[in-house]
């Protein structure tokens, strides 16, 4: 038996950075997926081994089941009650990861491998298993790749353990029931904690449920968009330090409290208006075009305010200038100072123009994806092994 689960990445439509200072933000799923394939070895396989393959990175890890059980067996609790990995357990996991001799150039992956070991031990309970991960999401670019990794792995492990009840005879991708999504989201969040320390929970929630989320001061509300959205996502391939950028905005707010308070209040208004706009109905192409124009204005204003916060970058400005030549509106998404940029693709936009924009951006060394926004969350499928 093989179980596959896939989970989408996420974008921030409005409100990044300002949300740290009490403003509203809006996040949405993006139909670029991470897929986890989990297979129980055939009965003829003699080795009791846990294998993890990161196929896009050409990396493979393996541990004897007995070694994992000896190290982590005393820490796992009931599957129905997701729990954080204790500090002592993190030390034990670290020794298991060190055992793999991860290449120095890819040592940042160690936290993801650690998250896998905790999720595997807690959910599947020390049985031999082969896990393979593939992803359409670029790593470390602000599209929620780590959350999609944790959601996809958690979903596949929960399905294989029987904790998620989906029809194994049904073909194609299936979604979980509401209470099962709650359980899945909680386990994925525990994986995110291992990777990031103190995540907000936004990324894994968007990846689990899909669609869109409005959030403010720790409160998350799922919203249903009535507006079909397609974006050009441009990965500038410029790395950045999210913690340093967040700290920089906070320091600017200390130096200029009144001005920055006005900036944060303006972002809050933009996010609220944007969420109302997305939920309103468009009855024909004309009204959809008007909504797209309004959305473009809100994105443009939000980008201007992000520039006021000091988190733009030469690469981002290049994308903005390039897409502006074609009459398109763009904004950064996530931490800024590199990462990814969103460009709204109107419903009636010519495909020829899109091709020209992509060609020009790629000539600058950027990577481009066309992606639907606000689609499905985590999905599962079952496959019989031949």
Coordinates of C-alpha atoms in Angstrom, one line a residue:
X1 CA 0.0 0.0 0.0
X2 CA 1.2 3.5 -0.9
X3 CA -0.3 6.7 0.3
X4 CA 0.3 10.0 -1.4
X5 CA -0.5 13.4 0.1
X6 CA 0.0 16.8 -1.4
X7 CA -0.2 20.2 0.2
X8 CA 0.0 23.7 -1.4
X9 CA 2.3 26.6 -0.7
X10 CA 1.1 30.0 0.4
X11 CA 1.4 33.7 -0.5
X12 CA 0.7 36.8 1.5
X13 CA -1.7 38.9 -0.5
X14 CA -1.6 41.9 1.9
X15 CA -0.3 42.8 5.3
X16 CA 3.2 41.2 5.7
X17 CA 5.3 42.8 8.4
X18 CA 2.5 45.1 9.5
X19 CA 0.7 42.1 11.0
X20 CA 3.5 41.9 13.6
X21 CA 2.4 45.4 14.7
X22 CA -1.3 44.6 15.0
X23 CA -2.5 45.0 11.4
X24 CA -4.7 42.6 9.5
X25 CA -3.1 40.4 6.8
X26 CA -4.5 38.1 4.1
X27 CA -2.8 34.9 3.0
X28 CA -3.9 32.4 0.3
X29 CA -2.9 29.0 -1.0
X30 CA -1.0 28.8 -4.3
X31 CA -1.3 25.8 -6.5
X32 CA 2.3 24.8 -6.3
X33 CA 2.5 21.6 -4.3
X34 CA 4.8 19.5 -2.2
X35 CA 3.9 15.8 -2.4
X36 CA 4.8 13.0 0.1
X37 CA 4.6 9.4 -1.0
X38 CA 4.7 7.0 1.9
X39 CA 5.0 3.2 1.2
X40 CA 5.0 0.2 3.5
X41 CA 7.8 -2.1 2.3
X42 CA 6.8 -5.5 0.8
X43 CA 6.6 -8.4 3.3
X44 CA 9.6 -9.9 1.5
X45 CA 11.8 -6.9 2.5
X46 CA 13.9 -8.1 5.4
X47 CA 15.4 -4.8 6.5
X48 CA 13.5 -2.9 9.1
X49 CA 14.5 0.5 7.8
X50 CA 13.0 4.0 7.7
X51 CA 13.9 5.7 4.4
X52 CA 13.5 9.4 3.6
X53 CA 14.2 10.6 0.0
X54 CA 14.3 14.2 -0.9
X55 CA 14.1 13.6 -4.6
X56 CA 14.5 17.2 -5.9
X57 CA 17.8 17.5 -3.9
X58 CA 19.0 14.0 -4.7
X59 CA 19.4 13.1 -1.0
X60 CA 18.4 10.0 0.8
X61 CA 18.5 9.2 4.5
X62 CA 18.0 5.8 6.3
X63 CA 17.7 4.7 9.9
X64 CA 17.1 1.3 11.5
X65 CA 13.6 1.3 13.0
X66 CA 15.1 -0.1 16.3
X67 CA 17.5 2.9 16.5
X68 CA 14.7 5.4 16.1
X69 CA 12.5 3.6 18.7
X70 CA 15.3 3.4 21.2
X71 CA 15.9 7.1 20.9
X72 CA 12.4 8.5 20.7
X73 CA 10.0 5.7 21.9
X74 CA 9.8 7.2 25.4
X75 CA 8.6 10.6 24.2
X76 CA 5.6 9.9 21.8
X77 CA 2.0 10.3 23.1
X78 CA -1.4 9.5 21.6
X79 CA -1.9 10.3 17.9
X80 CA -5.2 12.1 18.7
X81 CA -3.4 14.6 20.9
X82 CA -0.6 16.3 18.9
X83 CA 2.2 17.3 21.3
X84 CA 5.4 19.4 21.0
X85 CA 8.7 17.7 20.8
X86 CA 10.4 18.0 24.3
X87 CA 13.9 19.5 24.5
X88 CA 15.4 16.1 25.5
X89 CA 13.7 14.5 22.5
X90 CA 15.1 17.2 20.2
X91 CA 18.6 16.2 21.5
X92 CA 17.9 12.6 20.7
X93 CA 16.6 13.6 17.2
X94 CA 19.7 15.7 16.6
X95 CA 21.9 12.6 17.2
X96 CA 19.8 10.7 14.6
X97 CA 20.3 13.5 12.1
X98 CA 24.0 13.8 12.8
X99 CA 24.2 10.1 12.0
X100 CA 23.3 10.9 8.4
X101 CA 26.3 13.2 7.7
X102 CA 24.3 15.8 5.8
X103 CA 26.5 17.7 3.4
X104 CA 27.6 21.1 4.8
X105 CA 26.1 23.0 1.8
X106 CA 22.7 21.5 2.7
X107 CA 22.9 21.6 6.5
X108 CA 19.8 23.9 6.6
X109 CA 17.8 20.8 5.7
X110 CA 18.6 19.2 9.1
X111 CA 15.6 20.9 10.8
X112 CA 13.2 19.5 8.1
X113 CA 14.7 16.0 8.6
X114 CA 14.2 16.5 12.4
X115 CA 10.6 17.4 11.9
X116 CA 10.1 14.3 9.8
X117 CA 11.5 12.0 12.5
X118 CA 9.2 13.5 15.1
X119 CA 6.1 13.2 12.9
X120 CA 6.9 9.7 11.8
X121 CA 7.6 8.5 15.4
X122 CA 4.4 10.2 16.8
X123 CA 2.0 9.1 14.0
X124 CA 3.2 5.9 12.5
X125 CA 4.9 4.4 15.6
X126 CA 8.1 2.7 14.5
X127 CA 7.2 0.6 11.5
X128 CA 9.4 0.2 8.4
X129 CA 8.5 2.8 5.8
X130 CA 9.8 4.4 2.6
X131 CA 9.0 8.1 2.2
X132 CA 9.7 10.2 -0.9
X133 CA 9.3 13.9 -1.1
X134 CA 8.9 16.0 -4.3
X135 CA 8.1 19.7 -4.5
X136 CA 7.2 22.4 -7.0
X137 CA 8.0 25.0 -4.3
X138 CA 11.3 26.8 -4.3
X139 CA 13.0 26.5 -0.9
X140 CA 13.4 29.5 1.4
X141 CA 11.6 31.9 -0.9
X142 CA 8.6 32.8 1.3
X143 CA 6.1 30.4 -0.4
X144 CA 5.6 28.2 2.7
X145 CA 7.7 25.3 1.5
X146 CA 8.4 24.0 5.0
X147 CA 4.8 24.1 6.0
X148 CA 3.7 22.3 2.8
X149 CA 6.4 19.7 3.7
X150 CA 5.0 19.2 7.2
X151 CA 1.4 19.1 6.0
X152 CA 2.0 16.6 3.2
X153 CA 4.0 14.3 5.5
X154 CA 1.5 14.5 8.3
X155 CA -1.4 13.8 5.9
X156 CA 0.2 10.7 4.4
X157 CA 1.3 9.3 7.8
X158 CA -2.2 9.9 9.3
X159 CA -3.9 8.2 6.4
X160 CA -1.5 5.2 6.5
X161 CA -2.1 4.9 10.3
X162 CA -5.9 4.9 9.8
X163 CA -6.3 8.1 11.8
X164 CA -7.8 9.8 8.7
X165 CA -10.7 8.0 7.2
X166 CA -10.8 8.4 3.4
X167 CA -12.1 5.9 0.9
X168 CA -9.2 3.7 -0.2
X169 CA -11.2 2.5 -3.2
X170 CA -11.8 5.9 -4.6
X171 CA -9.5 7.1 -7.5
X172 CA -7.9 10.5 -7.5
X173 CA -7.2 13.1 -4.8
X174 CA -9.5 13.2 -1.8
X175 CA -9.9 15.8 1.0
X176 CA -10.3 15.0 4.7
X177 CA -13.3 15.7 6.9
X178 CA -13.3 18.9 9.0
X179 CA -12.3 17.2 12.3
X180 CA -9.5 15.3 10.5
X181 CA -8.2 18.6 9.0
X182 CA -8.0 20.0 12.5
X183 CA -5.9 17.0 13.6
X184 CA -3.7 17.3 10.5
X185 CA -3.2 21.0 11.0
X186 CA -2.1 20.5 14.6
X187 CA 0.5 17.8 13.7
X188 CA 1.8 19.9 10.9
X189 CA 2.2 22.8 13.3
X190 CA 4.3 20.7 15.6
X191 CA 6.6 20.0 12.7
X192 CA 6.8 23.7 11.9
X193 CA 7.8 24.4 15.5
X194 CA 10.8 22.1 15.1
X195 CA 11.8 23.9 11.9
X196 CA 11.1 27.5 12.9
X197 CA 10.9 27.6 16.7
X198 CA 7.9 29.9 17.1
X199 CA 5.9 29.9 13.8
X200 CA 2.6 31.9 13.6
X201 CA 0.7 28.8 12.4
X202 CA -0.5 30.8 9.3
X203 CA 1.6 28.8 6.7
X204 CA 0.5 25.3 7.9
X205 CA -3.2 26.5 8.2
X206 CA -3.3 27.8 4.7
X207 CA -1.5 24.7 3.4
X208 CA -4.0 22.4 5.3
X209 CA -7.3 24.1 4.4
X210 CA -6.4 25.9 1.2
X211 CA -8.5 28.9 0.1
X212 CA -7.6 32.1 2.0
X213 CA -7.1 33.3 5.6
X214 CA -7.5 36.6 7.2
X215 CA -5.5 37.0 10.4
X216 CA -4.8 39.6 13.0
X217 CA -3.2 39.4 16.5
X218 CA -3.2 35.6 16.6
X219 CA -6.8 35.2 15.3
X220 CA -7.2 33.3 12.1
X221 CA -10.4 33.3 10.0
X222 CA -11.0 31.2 6.9
X223 CA -12.5 33.2 4.0
X224 CA -14.0 32.0 0.8
X225 CA -13.0 33.9 -2.3
X226 CA -15.6 34.4 -5.1
X227 CA -13.0 35.8 -7.4
X228 CA -10.8 33.6 -9.6
X229 CA -7.2 34.7 -9.2
X230 CA -4.1 33.9 -11.2
X231 CA -0.7 35.3 -10.4
X232 CA 2.7 35.3 -11.9
X233 CA 5.1 34.3 -9.1
X234 CA 8.6 35.5 -9.7
X235 CA 11.4 34.0 -7.6
X236 CA 14.2 36.5 -7.5
X237 CA 16.5 33.8 -6.0
X238 CA 17.8 36.4 -3.5
X239 CA 18.1 34.9 0.0
X240 CA 17.2 37.0 3.0
X241 CA 17.2 36.9 6.8
X242 CA 13.5 37.1 7.9
X243 CA 14.3 37.7 11.6
X244 CA 16.6 40.6 10.7
X245 CA 14.0 42.1 8.3
X246 CA 11.3 41.9 11.0
X247 CA 13.7 43.5 13.5
X248 CA 14.5 46.3 11.0
X249 CA 10.9 47.3 10.6
X250 CA 10.4 47.3 14.3
X251 CA 13.5 49.5 14.8
X252 CA 12.1 51.9 12.1
X253 CA 8.8 52.0 14.0
X254 CA 10.7 53.0 17.2
X255 CA 12.6 55.8 15.4
X256 CA 9.4 57.1 13.7
X257 CA 6.4 56.0 15.8
X258 CA 3.8 58.3 14.4
X259 CA 4.7 57.9 10.7
X260 CA 5.0 54.1 11.0
X261 CA 1.8 53.9 13.0
X262 CA 0.1 55.5 10.0
X263 CA 1.7 53.1 7.6
X264 CA 0.5 50.1 9.7
X265 CA -3.0 51.5 9.9
X266 CA -3.1 52.0 6.1
X267 CA -2.0 48.4 5.6
X268 CA -4.7 47.3 8.0
X269 CA -7.3 49.1 5.9
X270 CA -6.0 47.7 2.7
X271 CA -6.1 44.1 4.0
X272 CA -9.7 44.5 5.2
X273 CA -10.9 46.0 2.0
X274 CA -9.1 43.3 0.0
X275 CA -10.8 40.5 2.0
X276 CA -14.2 42.1 1.4
X277 CA -13.4 42.5 -2.3
X278 CA -12.4 38.8 -2.7
X279 CA -15.6 37.6 -1.0
X280 CA -17.9 39.7 -3.1
X281 CA -19.6 38.2 -6.2
X282 CA -18.7 39.1 -9.8
X283 CA -21.7 38.4 -12.0
X284 CA -20.0 39.0 -15.4
X285 CA -16.7 39.7 -17.1
X286 CA -17.2 43.5 -16.7
X287 CA -17.7 43.3 -12.9
X288 CA -14.7 40.9 -12.7
X289 CA -12.6 43.3 -14.6
X290 CA -13.6 46.1 -12.2
X291 CA -12.7 43.9 -9.2
X292 CA -9.3 43.1 -10.7
X293 CA -8.7 46.8 -11.2
X294 CA -9.5 47.4 -7.5
X295 CA -7.3 44.5 -6.4
X296 CA -4.5 45.9 -8.5
X297 CA -4.8 49.3 -6.8
X298 CA -4.8 47.7 -3.4
X299 CA -1.7 45.6 -4.3
X300 CA 0.0 48.7 -5.6
X301 CA -0.7 50.7 -2.5
X302 CA 0.4 47.8 -0.3
X303 CA 3.7 47.6 -2.2
X304 CA 4.3 51.4 -1.7
X305 CA 3.8 50.9 2.1
X306 CA 6.2 48.0 2.1
X307 CA 8.8 50.2 0.5
X308 CA 8.1 52.7 3.3
X309 CA 9.0 49.9 5.8
X310 CA 12.4 49.6 4.1
X311 CA 12.1 46.0 2.9
X312 CA 12.3 46.3 -0.8
X313 CA 15.4 45.3 -2.8
X314 CA 17.0 45.9 -6.2
X315 CA 15.7 42.6 -7.5
X316 CA 12.2 43.4 -6.4
X317 CA 12.3 46.8 -8.0
X318 CA 13.5 45.1 -11.3
X319 CA 10.4 42.9 -11.3
X320 CA 8.1 45.9 -10.5
X321 CA 9.6 48.0 -13.3
X322 CA 9.5 45.1 -15.8
X323 CA 5.9 44.2 -15.2
X324 CA 4.8 47.8 -15.0
X325 CA 6.0 48.3 -18.7
X326 CA 3.3 45.8 -19.6
X327 CA 0.6 47.6 -17.5
X328 CA 0.7 44.9 -14.8
X329 CA 0.9 45.5 -11.0
X330 CA 3.2 43.6 -8.7
X331 CA 4.0 43.4 -5.0
X332 CA 6.5 41.5 -2.9
X333 CA 5.2 38.6 -0.8
X334 CA 6.6 37.6 2.6
X335 CA 9.7 39.0 4.2
X336 CA 10.9 41.0 1.3
X337 CA 14.5 42.0 0.4
X338 CA 14.4 39.3 -2.2
X339 CA 12.3 36.2 -2.2
X340 CA 9.2 36.2 -4.4
X341 CA 7.1 38.8 -6.1
X342 CA 3.5 38.5 -7.1
X343 CA 2.1 39.9 -10.4
X344 CA -1.7 40.0 -10.9
X345 CA -2.7 38.4 -14.2
X346 CA -6.1 39.8 -15.2
X347 CA -8.7 37.4 -16.6
X348 CA -8.7 39.0 -20.1
X349 CA -4.9 39.4 -20.4
X350 CA -3.3 38.1 -23.6
X351 CA -1.2 35.0 -23.3
X352 CA 1.3 36.6 -25.6
X353 CA 1.9 39.4 -23.2
X354 CA 2.4 36.9 -20.3
X355 CA 5.0 35.1 -22.4
X356 CA 6.9 38.3 -23.1
X357 CA 6.9 39.3 -19.4
X358 CA 8.2 35.9 -18.4
X359 CA 10.9 35.9 -21.1
X360 CA 12.1 39.3 -19.9
X361 CA 12.1 38.3 -16.2
X362 CA 13.9 35.1 -16.9
X363 CA 16.5 37.0 -18.9
X364 CA 17.3 38.7 -15.6
X365 CA 18.0 35.3 -14.0
X366 CA 14.7 35.1 -12.2
X367 CA 12.4 32.0 -12.0
X368 CA 8.8 32.3 -12.9
X369 CA 5.6 30.3 -12.2
X370 CA 2.0 30.9 -13.2
X371 CA -0.2 29.9 -10.3
X372 CA -3.8 29.8 -9.3
X373 CA -4.5 31.4 -6.0
X374 CA -6.9 30.4 -3.2
X375 CA -7.4 26.8 -4.3
X376 CA -7.6 23.5 -2.5
X377 CA -5.7 22.5 0.6
X378 CA -4.2 19.1 1.5
X379 CA -5.4 16.1 -0.5
X380 CA -4.7 12.3 -0.2
X381 CA -4.7 9.4 -2.6
X382 CA -4.2 5.6 -2.2
X383 CA -2.4 3.3 -4.5
X384 CA -2.0 -0.5 -4.6
X385 CA 1.5 -1.6 -5.1
X386 CA 1.9 -4.0 -8.1

